[in-house]
Short mmCIF file of C-alpha atoms in Angstrom, two decimals:
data_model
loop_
_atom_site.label_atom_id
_atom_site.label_comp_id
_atom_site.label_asym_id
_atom_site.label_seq_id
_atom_site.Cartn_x
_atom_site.Cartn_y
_atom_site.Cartn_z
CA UNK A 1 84.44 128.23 80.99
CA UNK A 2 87.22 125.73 79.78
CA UNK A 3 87.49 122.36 81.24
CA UNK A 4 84.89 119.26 81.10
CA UNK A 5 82.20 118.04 82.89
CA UNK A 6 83.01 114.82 84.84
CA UNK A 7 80.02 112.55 85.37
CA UNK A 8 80.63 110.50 87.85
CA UNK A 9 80.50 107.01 85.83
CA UNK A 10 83.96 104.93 86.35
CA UNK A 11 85.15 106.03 89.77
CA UNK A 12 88.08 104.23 90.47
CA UNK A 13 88.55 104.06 94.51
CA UNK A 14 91.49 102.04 96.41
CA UNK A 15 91.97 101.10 99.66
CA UNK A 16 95.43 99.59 100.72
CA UNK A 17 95.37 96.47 98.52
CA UNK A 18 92.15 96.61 97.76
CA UNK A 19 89.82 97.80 94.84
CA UNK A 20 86.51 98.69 95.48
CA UNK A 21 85.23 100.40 92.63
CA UNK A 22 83.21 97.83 91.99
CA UNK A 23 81.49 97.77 95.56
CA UNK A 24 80.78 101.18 95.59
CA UNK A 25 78.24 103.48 94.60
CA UNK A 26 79.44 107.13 96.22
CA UNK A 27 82.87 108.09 96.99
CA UNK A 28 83.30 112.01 98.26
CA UNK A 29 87.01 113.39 99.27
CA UNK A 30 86.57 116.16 101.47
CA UNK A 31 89.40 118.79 102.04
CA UNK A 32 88.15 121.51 104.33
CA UNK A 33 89.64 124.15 106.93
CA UNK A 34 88.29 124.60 110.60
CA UNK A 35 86.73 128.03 110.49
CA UNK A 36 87.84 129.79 112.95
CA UNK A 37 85.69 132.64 114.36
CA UNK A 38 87.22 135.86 114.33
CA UNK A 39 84.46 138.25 116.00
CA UNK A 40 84.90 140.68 118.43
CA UNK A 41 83.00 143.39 120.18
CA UNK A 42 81.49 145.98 118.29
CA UNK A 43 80.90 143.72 115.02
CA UNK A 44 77.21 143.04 113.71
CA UNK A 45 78.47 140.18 111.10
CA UNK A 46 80.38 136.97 111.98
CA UNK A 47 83.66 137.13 110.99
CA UNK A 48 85.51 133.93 110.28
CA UNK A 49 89.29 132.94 109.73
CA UNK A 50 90.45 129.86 107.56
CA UNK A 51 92.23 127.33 110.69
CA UNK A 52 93.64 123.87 110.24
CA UNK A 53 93.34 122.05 107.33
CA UNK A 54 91.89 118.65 107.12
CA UNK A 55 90.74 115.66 104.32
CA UNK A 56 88.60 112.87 104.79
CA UNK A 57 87.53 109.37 102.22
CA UNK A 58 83.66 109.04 102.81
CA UNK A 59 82.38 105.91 101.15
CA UNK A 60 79.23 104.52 100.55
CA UNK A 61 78.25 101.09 98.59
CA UNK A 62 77.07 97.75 98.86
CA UNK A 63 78.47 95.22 100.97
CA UNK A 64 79.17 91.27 100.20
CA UNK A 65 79.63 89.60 103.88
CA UNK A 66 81.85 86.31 103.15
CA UNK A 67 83.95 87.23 100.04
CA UNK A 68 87.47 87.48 100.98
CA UNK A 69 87.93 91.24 99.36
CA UNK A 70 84.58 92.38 100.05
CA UNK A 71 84.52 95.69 102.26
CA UNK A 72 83.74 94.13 105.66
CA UNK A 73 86.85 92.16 105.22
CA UNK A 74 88.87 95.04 104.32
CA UNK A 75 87.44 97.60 106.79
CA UNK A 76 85.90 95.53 109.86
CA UNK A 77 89.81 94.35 111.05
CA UNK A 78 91.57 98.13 110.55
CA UNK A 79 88.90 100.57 112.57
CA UNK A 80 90.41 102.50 114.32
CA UNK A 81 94.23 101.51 112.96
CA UNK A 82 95.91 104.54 111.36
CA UNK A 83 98.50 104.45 108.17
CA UNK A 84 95.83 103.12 105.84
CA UNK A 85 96.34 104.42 101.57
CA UNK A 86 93.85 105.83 100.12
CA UNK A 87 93.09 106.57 95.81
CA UNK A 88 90.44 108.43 94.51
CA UNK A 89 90.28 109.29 90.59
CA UNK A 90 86.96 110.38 89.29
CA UNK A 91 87.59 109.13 86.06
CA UNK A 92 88.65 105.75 84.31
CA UNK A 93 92.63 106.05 83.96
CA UNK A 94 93.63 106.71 80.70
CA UNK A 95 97.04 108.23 80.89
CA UNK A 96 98.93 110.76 82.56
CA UNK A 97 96.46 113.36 82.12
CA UNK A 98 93.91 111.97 84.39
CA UNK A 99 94.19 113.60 88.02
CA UNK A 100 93.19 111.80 91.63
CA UNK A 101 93.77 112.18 95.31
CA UNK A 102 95.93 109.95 97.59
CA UNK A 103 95.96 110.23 101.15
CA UNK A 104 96.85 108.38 103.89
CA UNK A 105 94.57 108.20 106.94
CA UNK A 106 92.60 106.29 109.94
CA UNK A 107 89.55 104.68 109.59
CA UNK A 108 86.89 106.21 111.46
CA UNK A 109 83.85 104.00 110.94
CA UNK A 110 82.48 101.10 109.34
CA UNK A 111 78.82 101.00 109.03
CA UNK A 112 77.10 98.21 107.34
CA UNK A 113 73.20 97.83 107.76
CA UNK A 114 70.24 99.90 106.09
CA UNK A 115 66.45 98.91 106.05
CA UNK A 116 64.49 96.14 104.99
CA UNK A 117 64.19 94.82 101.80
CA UNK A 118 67.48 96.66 100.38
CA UNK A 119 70.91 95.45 99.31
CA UNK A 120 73.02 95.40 102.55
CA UNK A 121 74.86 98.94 102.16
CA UNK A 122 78.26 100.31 104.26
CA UNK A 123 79.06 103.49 104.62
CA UNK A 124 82.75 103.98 106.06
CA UNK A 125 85.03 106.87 106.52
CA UNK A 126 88.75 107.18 106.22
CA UNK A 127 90.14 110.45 108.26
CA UNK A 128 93.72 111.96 106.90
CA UNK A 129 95.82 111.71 109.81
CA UNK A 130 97.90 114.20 108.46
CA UNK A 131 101.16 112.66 107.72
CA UNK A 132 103.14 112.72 104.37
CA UNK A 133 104.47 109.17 103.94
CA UNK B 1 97.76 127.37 100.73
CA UNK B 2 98.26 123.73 99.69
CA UNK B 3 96.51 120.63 100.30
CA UNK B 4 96.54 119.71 103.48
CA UNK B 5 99.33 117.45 104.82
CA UNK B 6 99.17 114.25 103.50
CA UNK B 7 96.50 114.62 100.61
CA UNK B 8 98.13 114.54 97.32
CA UNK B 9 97.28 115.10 94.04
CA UNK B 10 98.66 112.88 91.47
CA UNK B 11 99.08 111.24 88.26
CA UNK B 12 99.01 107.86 87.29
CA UNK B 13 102.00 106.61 85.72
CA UNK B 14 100.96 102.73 85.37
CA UNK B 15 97.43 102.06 85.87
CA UNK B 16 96.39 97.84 85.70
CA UNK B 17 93.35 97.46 87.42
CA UNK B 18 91.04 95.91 85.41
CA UNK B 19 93.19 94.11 83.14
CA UNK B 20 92.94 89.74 82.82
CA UNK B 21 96.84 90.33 82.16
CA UNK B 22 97.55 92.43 84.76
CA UNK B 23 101.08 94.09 85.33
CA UNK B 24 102.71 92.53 82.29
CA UNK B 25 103.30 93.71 78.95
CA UNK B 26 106.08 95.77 76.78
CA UNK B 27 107.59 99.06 76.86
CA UNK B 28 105.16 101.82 77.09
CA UNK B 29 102.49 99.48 79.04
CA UNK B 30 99.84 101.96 80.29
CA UNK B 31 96.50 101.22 81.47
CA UNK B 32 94.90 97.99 81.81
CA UNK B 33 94.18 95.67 78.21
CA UNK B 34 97.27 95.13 76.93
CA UNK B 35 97.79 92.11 75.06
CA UNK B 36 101.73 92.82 74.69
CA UNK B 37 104.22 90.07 75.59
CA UNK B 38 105.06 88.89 79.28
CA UNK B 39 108.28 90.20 80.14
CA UNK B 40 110.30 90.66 83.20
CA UNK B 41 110.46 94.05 83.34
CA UNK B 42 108.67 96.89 81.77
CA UNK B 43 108.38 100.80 81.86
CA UNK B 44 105.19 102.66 82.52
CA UNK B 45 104.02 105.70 80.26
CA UNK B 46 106.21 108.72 80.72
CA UNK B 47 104.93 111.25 82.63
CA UNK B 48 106.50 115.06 81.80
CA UNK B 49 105.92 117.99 84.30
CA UNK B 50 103.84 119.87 82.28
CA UNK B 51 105.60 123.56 83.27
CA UNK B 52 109.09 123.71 83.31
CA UNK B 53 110.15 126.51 85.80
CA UNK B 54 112.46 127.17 88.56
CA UNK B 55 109.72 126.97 91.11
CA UNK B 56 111.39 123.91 93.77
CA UNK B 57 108.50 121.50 94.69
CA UNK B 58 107.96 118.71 96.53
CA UNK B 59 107.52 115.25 95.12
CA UNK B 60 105.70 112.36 96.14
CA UNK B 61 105.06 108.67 94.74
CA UNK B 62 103.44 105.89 95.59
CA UNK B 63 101.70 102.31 94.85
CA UNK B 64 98.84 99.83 95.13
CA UNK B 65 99.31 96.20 94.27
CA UNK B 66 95.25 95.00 94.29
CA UNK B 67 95.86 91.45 93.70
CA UNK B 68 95.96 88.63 95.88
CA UNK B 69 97.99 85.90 94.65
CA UNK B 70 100.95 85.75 97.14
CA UNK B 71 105.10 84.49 96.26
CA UNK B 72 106.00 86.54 93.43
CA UNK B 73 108.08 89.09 94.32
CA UNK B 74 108.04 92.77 92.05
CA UNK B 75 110.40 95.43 92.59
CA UNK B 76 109.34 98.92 91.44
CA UNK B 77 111.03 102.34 90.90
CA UNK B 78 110.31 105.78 89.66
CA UNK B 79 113.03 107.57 87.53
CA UNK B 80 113.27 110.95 86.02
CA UNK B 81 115.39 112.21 83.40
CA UNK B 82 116.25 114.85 81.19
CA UNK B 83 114.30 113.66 78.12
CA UNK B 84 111.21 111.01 77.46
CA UNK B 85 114.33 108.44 75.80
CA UNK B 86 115.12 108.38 79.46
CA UNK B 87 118.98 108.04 78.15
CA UNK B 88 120.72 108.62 81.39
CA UNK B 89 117.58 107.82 83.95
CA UNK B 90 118.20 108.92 87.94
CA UNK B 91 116.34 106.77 89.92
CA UNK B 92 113.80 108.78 92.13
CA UNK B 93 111.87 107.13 94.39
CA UNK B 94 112.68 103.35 94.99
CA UNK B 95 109.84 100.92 97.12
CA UNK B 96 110.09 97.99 99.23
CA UNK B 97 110.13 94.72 96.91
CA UNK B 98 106.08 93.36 97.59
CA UNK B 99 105.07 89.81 97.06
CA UNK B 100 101.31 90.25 97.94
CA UNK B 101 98.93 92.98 97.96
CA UNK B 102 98.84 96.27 99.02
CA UNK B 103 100.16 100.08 99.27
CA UNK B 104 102.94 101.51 99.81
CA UNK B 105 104.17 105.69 99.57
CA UNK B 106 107.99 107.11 99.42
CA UNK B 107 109.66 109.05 101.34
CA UNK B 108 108.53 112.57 99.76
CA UNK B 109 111.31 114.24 97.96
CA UNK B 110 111.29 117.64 99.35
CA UNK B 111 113.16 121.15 96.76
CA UNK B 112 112.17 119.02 93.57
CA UNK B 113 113.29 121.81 90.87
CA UNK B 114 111.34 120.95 88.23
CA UNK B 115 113.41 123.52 85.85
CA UNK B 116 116.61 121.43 86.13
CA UNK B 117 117.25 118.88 83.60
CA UNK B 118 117.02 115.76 85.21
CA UNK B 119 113.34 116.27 87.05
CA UNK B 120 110.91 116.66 84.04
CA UNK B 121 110.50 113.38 82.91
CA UNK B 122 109.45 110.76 85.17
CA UNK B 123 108.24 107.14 84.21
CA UNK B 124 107.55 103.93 86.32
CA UNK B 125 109.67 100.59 86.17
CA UNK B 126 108.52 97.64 87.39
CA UNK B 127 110.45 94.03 87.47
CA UNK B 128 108.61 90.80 88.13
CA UNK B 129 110.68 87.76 90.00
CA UNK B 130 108.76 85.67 87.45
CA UNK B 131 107.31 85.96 84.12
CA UNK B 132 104.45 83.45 84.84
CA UNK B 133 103.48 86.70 87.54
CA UNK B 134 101.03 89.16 86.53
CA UNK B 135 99.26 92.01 89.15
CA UNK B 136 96.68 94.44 88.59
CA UNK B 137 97.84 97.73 90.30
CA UNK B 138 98.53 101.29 90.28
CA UNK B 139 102.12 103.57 90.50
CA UNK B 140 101.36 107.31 90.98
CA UNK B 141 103.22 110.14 91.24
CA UNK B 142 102.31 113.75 92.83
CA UNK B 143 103.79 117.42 92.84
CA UNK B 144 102.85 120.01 95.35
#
C-alpha cells in the first residue's frame, strides 16, 4: 500500500486566533453522513442510505485557568456563538505537501473538570455549521 | 460526494507558528525558523495544483493570525499565475487588513479551471505596516 504512516506526534490545531497545539493532547475531525434507514416490508437485513453530511472538531487536553490564551479563555466566552475557524493538520507543516482540514463551526461544549489528583483536562467540541465562508 | 459544506481540505502556503521571528523574512519564507531579513513584504512558498486538467473546481483560502500583540496592521493576498516566477500574478483572494489576532476565510471562488493558465500557481503575499512587526500565523489554501 503506498502512502505513510502518520503518528500522531506534532498535531498542529487552531482555533480562531488561537494555537493550541500545545494544550492539547487529542484532536479527532469527524466527517460523517446521517444514515438513513432504508427498510421496508419484506426485508430480513437493515438497509441503510448515506443522508446529510456533517463534520465536527472534538478536542481534548489540559487546561491552564488564568493565562490569557489558555483554552477556558478561548472557549468559555464563544459557547454556543457560531462562525468560529477551525485548523487541523496531523503533521508539523513543512511545505505545500502537508494536507489539513479547515472548517468553520459552533461551539458545542466546553468541559473542563476530571478526577482527583489529575491535571485539570477540557474536552470541547466545535460543530460545522455548514457554511462555506 | 465531497466534503461536507464548509470542511475543507487544504494546503498551507505560509505556515509561522512556532517561529521567535514570526511572519518576517525574504522571498520564499515558508514555515516557521527563518532567520532571513525583516522586510515589509514577503511571498509565501508557491503552491502548484498538482493536476492540470479541465476539471472547474472550487477554491477556497483562508488565515489565522495567532499572535497577540495588537497596532500593526498586515494586509494579505493570494495570487495565482501562469508560472512559479509569478511574472504577471492575478490576485485571487484578497482579506480584510488585521491588526490583532485571529481568522479570517474568502469568499470561495466557485468554476476555478485549474487547466487554464493563470490558476496553477498560487502563492501567499503578505505586507506588514511596520518592519519592527512580526506574527506567527498560517495562510491556506483549499480545492474541492
Amino acid at each position: 500500500m503506498a502512502g505513510r504512516t502518520t503518528v500522531l506526534c506534532n498535531v498542529t490545531v487552531l482555533v480562531d486566533g488561537y494555537n493550541l497545539s500545545g494544550a492539547c493532547n487529542e484532536a479527532t475531525v469527524s466527517y460523517q453522513s446521517e444514515m438513513l434507514d432504508a427498510t421496508t416490508f419484506g426485508l430480513c437485513t437493515r438497509v441503510r442510505r448515506g443522508g446529510l453530511t456533517t463534520f465536527n472538531l472534538a478536542l481534548k487536553g489540559f487546561d491552564f485557568l488564568g493565562s490569557a490564551c489558555s483554552p477556558e479563555s478561548l472557549f468559555q466566552p464563544i459557547v454556543g456563538s457560531s462562525g468560529h475557524m477551525f485548523a487541523f493538520f496531523p503533521t508539523t507543516i513543512t511545505g505545500c505537501a502537508e494536507c489539513g482540514y479547515v472548517g468553520r463551526g459552533t461551539v458545542e461544549s466546553y468541559s473542563p473538570g476530571g478526577t482527583v489528583g489529575t491535571i485539570m483536562p477540557f474536552t470541547t467540541s466545535i460543530v460545522g455549521t455548514g457554511v462555506e465562508a | 460526494m465531497g466534503l461536507a459544506k464548509g470542511l475543507i481540505r487544504v494546503q498551507p502556503l505560509v505556515s509561522v507558528l512556532a517561529s521567535s521571528t514570526g511572519l518576517t523574512g525574504s522571498t520564499g519564507l515558508f514555515v516557521g525558523g527563518t532567520t532571513g531579513p525583516m522586510v515589509e513584504t514577503f511571498n509565501g512558498e508557491v503552491f502548484a495544483i498538482s493536476t492540470a486538467s479541465s476539471t472547474e473546481r472550487k477554491a477556497y483560502a483562508g488565515l489565522f493570525l495567532t499572535s497577540s500583540v495588537d497596532g500593526v496592521e498586515w494586509t494579505m493576498k493570494i495570487q495565482s499565475a501562469s508560472a512559479c516566477g509569478f511574472g504577471s500574478p492575478t490576485d485571487r483572494f484578497t482579506f480584510t487588513a488585521q491588526t490583532c489576532s485571529g481568522a479570517q476565510m474568502a469568499t470561495p471562488i466557485d468554476q476555478v479551471n485549474c487547466g487554464s493558465t493563470d490558476t496553477q500557481f498560487y502563492r501567499a503575499v503578505c505586507t506588514a505596516a511596520a518592519t519592527t512587526d512580526s506574527r506567527l500565523g498560517l495562510i491556506w489554501v483549499g480545492f474541492n
